Amino acid sequence: MKRILSAIAAAAIVFACAPKNGPVTDVQTMTSPDGNMEMTFQLTADGTPQYALSYGDQKVILPSDLGFELRGVLKAQKLIYNADGTISKEAREPCNSFYDGFTVESVETATFDETWEPVWGEEARIRNNYNELLVNLIQNSTERKMAIRFRLYNDGVAFRMKTSLPGEIEVMQENTILQLADECNLVLQQPGGFKTGCEEEYSFVKSSEWRKEDRMTELPILIMGKNQKILFREFDLVNYPGLFLKGNADNSLSAIQPKTPLEYED
């Protein structure tokens, strides 16, 4: 999957931020082609990947976590016929952290610039220009690997997380965090559950007041700050559930996803 943060910012205020759990390591920085935006990648003291985004001298996204919570190889639970006549299911493998304990194996950078002509649209020619940062990670305790590819444009940043795990893996939770630098007004749709027609009326919520127990939002979400507007969305999902977000009442947004059942009963 790929996430897009489309950010338009006017530099005015500088926000302070402190790293999570002590000092950070493996800090990598990348600027947009026009030099106005800067994205930072880093690992926390416990090896959690983080990204941050600034525009000019203004911090837009403070260090925010990336990663997953996994549970072994994807398979249906085996039915067990017990001696007492009852039927049970074999135990699931416990959930495993795939969001900390990482070190950087290698880093690659690239620049891309092309102009293409769409079949239809408002513009006859569209420029696709970005700088790219590819960070290859390894979780030392398990030797499992993950690569995070960032692309920084003049007006936004995109990232994609890719694993090299064998077989099919059950993803219990994606731990993507969006830590806003300041209180923002959120424009969002808040369905009553994961089964939604995406036709709810738009709500206006302050990021500092949106709590975990409140209704979640589907994507896209418009984040309106004092000096910037951010559109957060995703695309290119293949065999992967769409992302929903919940607030934490501290100007941060956390990922939440529907759990897809492995077995169905009539």
Tab-separated table of C-alpha atoms in Angstrom:
chain	number	residue	atom	x	y	z
A	1	MET	CA	0.000	0.000	0.000
A	2	LYS	CA	1.028	3.562	-0.395
A	3	ARG	CA	0.153	6.552	1.737
A	4	ILE	CA	0.148	10.127	0.489
A	5	LEU	CA	0.521	13.258	2.577
A	6	SER	CA	-0.294	16.244	0.393
A	7	ALA	CA	0.904	19.262	2.348
A	8	ILE	CA	0.657	22.965	1.554
A	9	ALA	CA	2.398	25.073	4.167
A	10	ALA	CA	3.395	28.663	4.781
A	11	ALA	CA	6.330	28.978	7.169
A	12	ALA	CA	5.500	31.024	10.241
A	13	ILE	CA	5.738	29.073	13.499
A	14	VAL	CA	8.443	26.729	14.753
A	15	PHE	CA	7.335	23.826	16.989
A	16	ALA	CA	9.621	21.990	19.421
A	17	CYS	CA	9.675	18.185	19.573
A	18	ALA	CA	11.423	15.586	21.726
A	19	PRO	CA	12.491	12.144	20.495
A	20	LYS	CA	10.641	9.075	21.795
A	21	ASN	CA	12.356	6.965	24.466
A	22	GLY	CA	15.697	8.752	24.467
A	23	PRO	CA	18.179	9.479	21.686
A	24	VAL	CA	17.539	8.560	18.058
A	25	THR	CA	19.877	6.889	15.555
A	26	ASP	CA	20.315	6.412	11.812
A	27	VAL	CA	18.924	9.852	11.005
A	28	GLN	CA	18.407	10.376	7.267
A	29	THR	CA	17.139	13.614	5.727
A	30	MET	CA	15.807	14.383	2.267
A	31	THR	CA	14.587	17.633	0.711
A	32	SER	CA	12.013	18.211	-1.987
A	33	PRO	CA	13.224	19.143	-5.486
A	34	ASP	CA	12.555	22.843	-4.813
A	35	GLY	CA	14.250	22.654	-1.391
A	36	ASN	CA	11.237	23.898	0.583
A	37	MET	CA	10.172	20.633	2.225
A	38	GLU	CA	12.343	18.348	4.338
A	39	MET	CA	11.557	14.799	5.441
A	40	THR	CA	13.479	13.047	8.204
A	41	PHE	CA	13.727	9.321	8.910
A	42	GLN	CA	15.097	7.984	12.179
A	43	LEU	CA	15.083	5.034	14.569
A	44	THR	CA	14.161	5.519	18.212
A	45	ALA	CA	16.197	4.042	21.067
A	46	ASP	CA	14.113	0.848	20.885
A	47	GLY	CA	14.487	0.580	17.089
A	48	THR	CA	11.082	1.936	16.035
A	49	PRO	CA	11.060	3.587	12.548
A	50	GLN	CA	9.813	7.173	12.495
A	51	TYR	CA	9.295	9.894	9.885
A	52	ALA	CA	8.848	13.659	10.245
A	53	LEU	CA	8.027	16.468	7.824
A	54	SER	CA	8.718	20.193	7.788
A	55	TYR	CA	8.112	23.055	5.377
A	56	GLY	CA	10.679	25.837	5.533
A	57	ASP	CA	11.261	26.532	9.225
A	58	GLN	CA	7.859	25.133	10.246
A	59	LYS	CA	7.415	21.602	11.573
A	60	VAL	CA	4.322	20.023	10.067
A	61	ILE	CA	4.524	16.364	11.170
A	62	LEU	CA	6.493	15.518	14.306
A	63	PRO	CA	8.339	12.157	14.539
A	64	SER	CA	5.657	9.519	13.906
A	65	ASP	CA	5.886	5.723	14.164
A	66	LEU	CA	5.648	3.167	11.362
A	67	GLY	CA	5.334	-0.613	11.611
A	68	PHE	CA	3.045	-3.625	12.034
A	69	GLU	CA	1.795	-6.134	14.560
A	70	LEU	CA	1.838	-9.630	13.062
A	71	ARG	CA	0.601	-13.073	14.035
A	72	GLY	CA	2.531	-15.895	12.361
A	73	VAL	CA	1.619	-17.650	9.140
A	74	LEU	CA	-1.888	-17.083	7.814
A	75	LYS	CA	-3.960	-20.283	8.103
A	76	ALA	CA	-7.394	-21.387	9.227
A	77	GLN	CA	-7.559	-22.821	12.725
A	78	LYS	CA	-7.741	-26.593	12.858
A	79	LEU	CA	-10.832	-28.102	14.515
A	80	ILE	CA	-10.027	-30.379	17.452
A	81	TYR	CA	-12.552	-33.096	18.435
A	82	ASN	CA	-12.091	-33.644	22.153
A	83	ALA	CA	-12.710	-36.882	24.065
A	84	ASP	CA	-15.599	-35.347	25.979
A	85	GLY	CA	-17.451	-34.697	22.728
A	86	THR	CA	-16.730	-30.986	22.540
A	87	ILE	CA	-15.122	-29.287	19.569
A	88	SER	CA	-12.430	-26.632	19.920
A	89	LYS	CA	-9.927	-24.851	17.708
A	90	GLU	CA	-6.162	-25.006	17.911
A	91	ALA	CA	-4.524	-22.046	19.594
A	92	ARG	CA	-3.392	-19.112	17.545
A	93	GLU	CA	0.221	-18.094	17.465
A	94	PRO	CA	0.793	-15.027	19.655
A	95	CYS	CA	1.063	-11.596	18.102
A	96	ASN	CA	4.591	-10.498	17.226
A	97	SER	CA	6.015	-7.011	17.132
A	98	PHE	CA	7.149	-5.862	13.712
A	99	TYR	CA	7.501	-2.218	14.666
A	100	ASP	CA	10.576	-2.115	16.927
A	101	GLY	CA	13.986	-3.728	17.340
A	102	PHE	CA	15.090	-2.618	13.857
A	103	THR	CA	18.502	-1.532	12.626
A	104	VAL	CA	19.340	-0.015	9.232
A	105	GLU	CA	20.982	-2.403	6.773
A	106	SER	CA	21.372	0.044	3.894
A	107	VAL	CA	20.066	3.313	2.472
A	108	GLU	CA	19.519	4.234	-1.175
A	109	THR	CA	18.619	7.588	-2.723
A	110	ALA	CA	17.349	8.563	-6.165
A	111	THR	CA	15.899	11.501	-8.107
A	112	PHE	CA	13.142	11.239	-10.694
A	113	ASP	CA	11.824	13.850	-13.129
A	114	GLU	CA	9.502	13.240	-16.059
A	115	THR	CA	6.600	14.933	-17.792
A	116	TRP	CA	3.691	12.904	-19.117
A	117	GLU	CA	0.509	13.702	-21.024
A	118	PRO	CA	-2.799	12.435	-19.567
A	119	VAL	CA	-5.592	11.178	-21.814
A	120	TRP	CA	-7.945	13.759	-20.321
A	121	GLY	CA	-7.946	16.286	-17.498
A	122	GLU	CA	-7.451	19.953	-16.716
A	123	GLU	CA	-3.735	19.939	-17.580
A	124	ALA	CA	-2.222	18.867	-20.880
A	125	ARG	CA	1.158	17.985	-19.322
A	126	ILE	CA	1.909	16.804	-15.785
A	127	ARG	CA	5.356	16.837	-14.217
A	128	ASN	CA	6.302	13.902	-11.968
A	129	ASN	CA	9.306	15.155	-10.012
A	130	TYR	CA	10.484	13.793	-6.653
A	131	ASN	CA	13.480	12.766	-4.559
A	132	GLU	CA	13.444	9.259	-3.125
A	133	LEU	CA	14.830	7.627	0.020
A	134	LEU	CA	14.790	3.832	0.431
A	135	VAL	CA	15.610	2.530	3.916
A	136	ASN	CA	16.232	-1.222	4.259
A	137	LEU	CA	15.668	-2.452	7.817
A	138	ILE	CA	16.263	-5.724	9.652
A	139	GLN	CA	14.759	-6.825	12.962
A	140	ASN	CA	17.772	-8.373	14.629
A	141	SER	CA	15.893	-10.695	17.008
A	142	THR	CA	13.993	-12.399	14.161
A	143	GLU	CA	16.101	-11.499	11.084
A	144	ARG	CA	12.890	-10.347	9.397
A	145	LYS	CA	13.285	-7.486	6.951
A	146	MET	CA	11.237	-4.453	5.959
A	147	ALA	CA	11.915	-1.714	3.428
A	148	ILE	CA	10.339	1.745	3.616
A	149	ARG	CA	10.380	3.839	0.459
A	150	PHE	CA	9.736	7.582	0.764
A	151	ARG	CA	9.141	9.955	-2.140
A	152	LEU	CA	9.241	13.677	-1.440
A	153	TYR	CA	7.568	16.015	-3.925
A	154	ASN	CA	7.353	19.796	-3.869
A	155	ASP	CA	3.864	19.569	-2.346
A	156	GLY	CA	3.767	16.283	-0.437
A	157	VAL	CA	5.363	13.024	0.631
A	158	ALA	CA	4.429	9.416	-0.126
A	159	PHE	CA	5.633	6.273	1.620
A	160	ARG	CA	5.279	2.544	1.089
A	161	MET	CA	6.249	-0.250	3.489
A	162	LYS	CA	7.334	-3.587	2.021
A	163	THR	CA	8.189	-6.802	3.869
A	164	SER	CA	10.136	-9.847	2.699
A	165	LEU	CA	8.416	-12.323	5.005
A	166	PRO	CA	7.836	-15.884	3.717
A	167	GLY	CA	4.348	-17.103	2.892
A	168	GLU	CA	1.178	-15.287	3.853
A	169	ILE	CA	1.260	-13.308	7.079
A	170	GLU	CA	-1.667	-12.249	9.232
A	171	VAL	CA	-1.416	-8.518	9.881
A	172	MET	CA	-3.182	-7.780	13.158
A	173	GLN	CA	-2.586	-4.038	13.136
A	174	GLU	CA	-0.717	-1.384	11.201
A	175	ASN	CA	0.956	1.008	13.634
A	176	THR	CA	1.100	4.091	11.424
A	177	ILE	CA	0.956	7.286	13.486
A	178	LEU	CA	0.372	10.851	12.294
A	179	GLN	CA	1.662	13.187	15.014
A	180	LEU	CA	0.620	16.729	14.143
A	181	ALA	CA	2.873	19.558	15.257
A	182	ASP	CA	-0.003	21.687	16.553
A	183	GLU	CA	-3.733	21.611	17.094
A	184	CYS	CA	-5.597	21.404	13.781
A	185	ASN	CA	-9.186	21.357	12.600
A	186	LEU	CA	-10.040	18.000	11.017
A	187	VAL	CA	-12.567	17.614	8.220
A	188	LEU	CA	-13.666	13.983	8.199
A	189	GLN	CA	-16.408	11.419	7.709
A	190	GLN	CA	-17.177	9.322	10.796
A	191	PRO	CA	-19.011	6.068	10.010
A	192	GLY	CA	-20.521	3.955	12.760
A	193	GLY	CA	-18.426	0.959	11.740
A	194	PHE	CA	-16.169	-0.537	9.100
A	195	LYS	CA	-19.112	-1.384	6.845
A	196	THR	CA	-19.752	1.987	5.261
A	197	GLY	CA	-20.951	3.434	1.990
A	198	CYS	CA	-18.650	6.449	2.468
A	199	GLU	CA	-21.660	8.772	2.298
A	200	GLU	CA	-21.643	10.194	5.816
A	201	GLU	CA	-21.847	13.939	6.348
A	202	TYR	CA	-18.540	15.668	7.019
A	203	SER	CA	-17.698	16.556	10.605
A	204	PHE	CA	-15.362	19.231	11.968
A	205	VAL	CA	-13.266	18.075	14.943
A	206	LYS	CA	-10.263	19.571	16.753
A	207	SER	CA	-7.276	17.218	16.795
A	208	SER	CA	-6.686	17.894	20.515
A	209	GLU	CA	-10.258	16.877	21.375
A	210	TRP	CA	-10.730	13.783	19.169
A	211	ARG	CA	-10.579	10.824	21.583
A	212	LYS	CA	-10.107	7.086	21.059
A	213	GLU	CA	-13.662	6.371	22.197
A	214	ASP	CA	-15.089	8.750	19.566
A	215	ARG	CA	-16.070	7.550	16.134
A	216	MET	CA	-13.232	6.787	13.740
A	217	THR	CA	-12.812	8.287	10.273
A	218	GLU	CA	-12.297	6.801	6.853
A	219	LEU	CA	-9.887	8.250	4.309
A	220	PRO	CA	-9.256	10.779	2.923
A	221	ILE	CA	-9.047	13.231	5.819
A	222	LEU	CA	-8.366	16.954	5.504
A	223	ILE	CA	-6.199	18.454	8.257
A	224	MET	CA	-6.380	22.238	8.507
A	225	GLY	CA	-3.694	23.911	10.612
A	226	LYS	CA	-2.956	27.569	11.248
A	227	ASN	CA	-0.495	27.767	8.362
A	228	GLN	CA	-0.885	24.514	6.458
A	229	LYS	CA	-3.422	22.117	5.014
A	230	ILE	CA	-2.716	18.386	4.786
A	231	LEU	CA	-4.660	15.783	2.846
A	232	PHE	CA	-3.978	12.229	4.052
A	233	ARG	CA	-5.039	9.393	1.740
A	234	GLU	CA	-3.955	5.988	0.414
A	235	PHE	CA	-4.050	4.028	-2.818
A	236	ASP	CA	-2.721	0.911	-4.567
A	237	LEU	CA	-4.100	-1.566	-2.009
A	238	VAL	CA	-3.829	-5.235	-3.034
A	239	ASN	CA	-5.136	-7.917	-0.621
A	240	TYR	CA	-4.901	-5.385	2.184
A	241	PRO	CA	-7.664	-3.639	4.174
A	242	GLY	CA	-8.266	0.063	3.844
A	243	LEU	CA	-7.076	2.347	6.610
A	244	PHE	CA	-9.256	4.129	9.165
A	245	LEU	CA	-7.980	6.611	11.756
A	246	LYS	CA	-8.741	7.370	15.389
A	247	GLY	CA	-7.746	10.375	17.473
A	248	ASN	CA	-5.737	10.217	20.698
A	249	ALA	CA	-6.727	13.645	22.120
A	250	ASP	CA	-3.089	14.791	21.822
A	251	ASN	CA	-2.950	15.988	18.183
A	252	SER	CA	-1.981	12.499	16.980
A	253	LEU	CA	-3.925	10.106	14.748
A	254	SER	CA	-3.532	6.311	14.905
A	255	ALA	CA	-4.318	3.645	12.321
A	256	ILE	CA	-7.155	1.179	12.835
A	257	GLN	CA	-8.265	-1.501	10.378
A	258	PRO	CA	-11.083	-4.024	10.000
A	259	LYS	CA	-10.233	-7.592	10.932
A	260	THR	CA	-11.047	-9.949	8.058
A	261	PRO	CA	-12.338	-13.361	9.273
A	262	LEU	CA	-10.487	-16.466	8.087
A	263	GLU	CA	-13.538	-18.705	8.515
A	264	TYR	CA	-17.227	-18.151	7.884
A	265	GLU	CA	-20.192	-19.926	9.423
A	266	ASP	CA	-23.803	-19.722	8.254
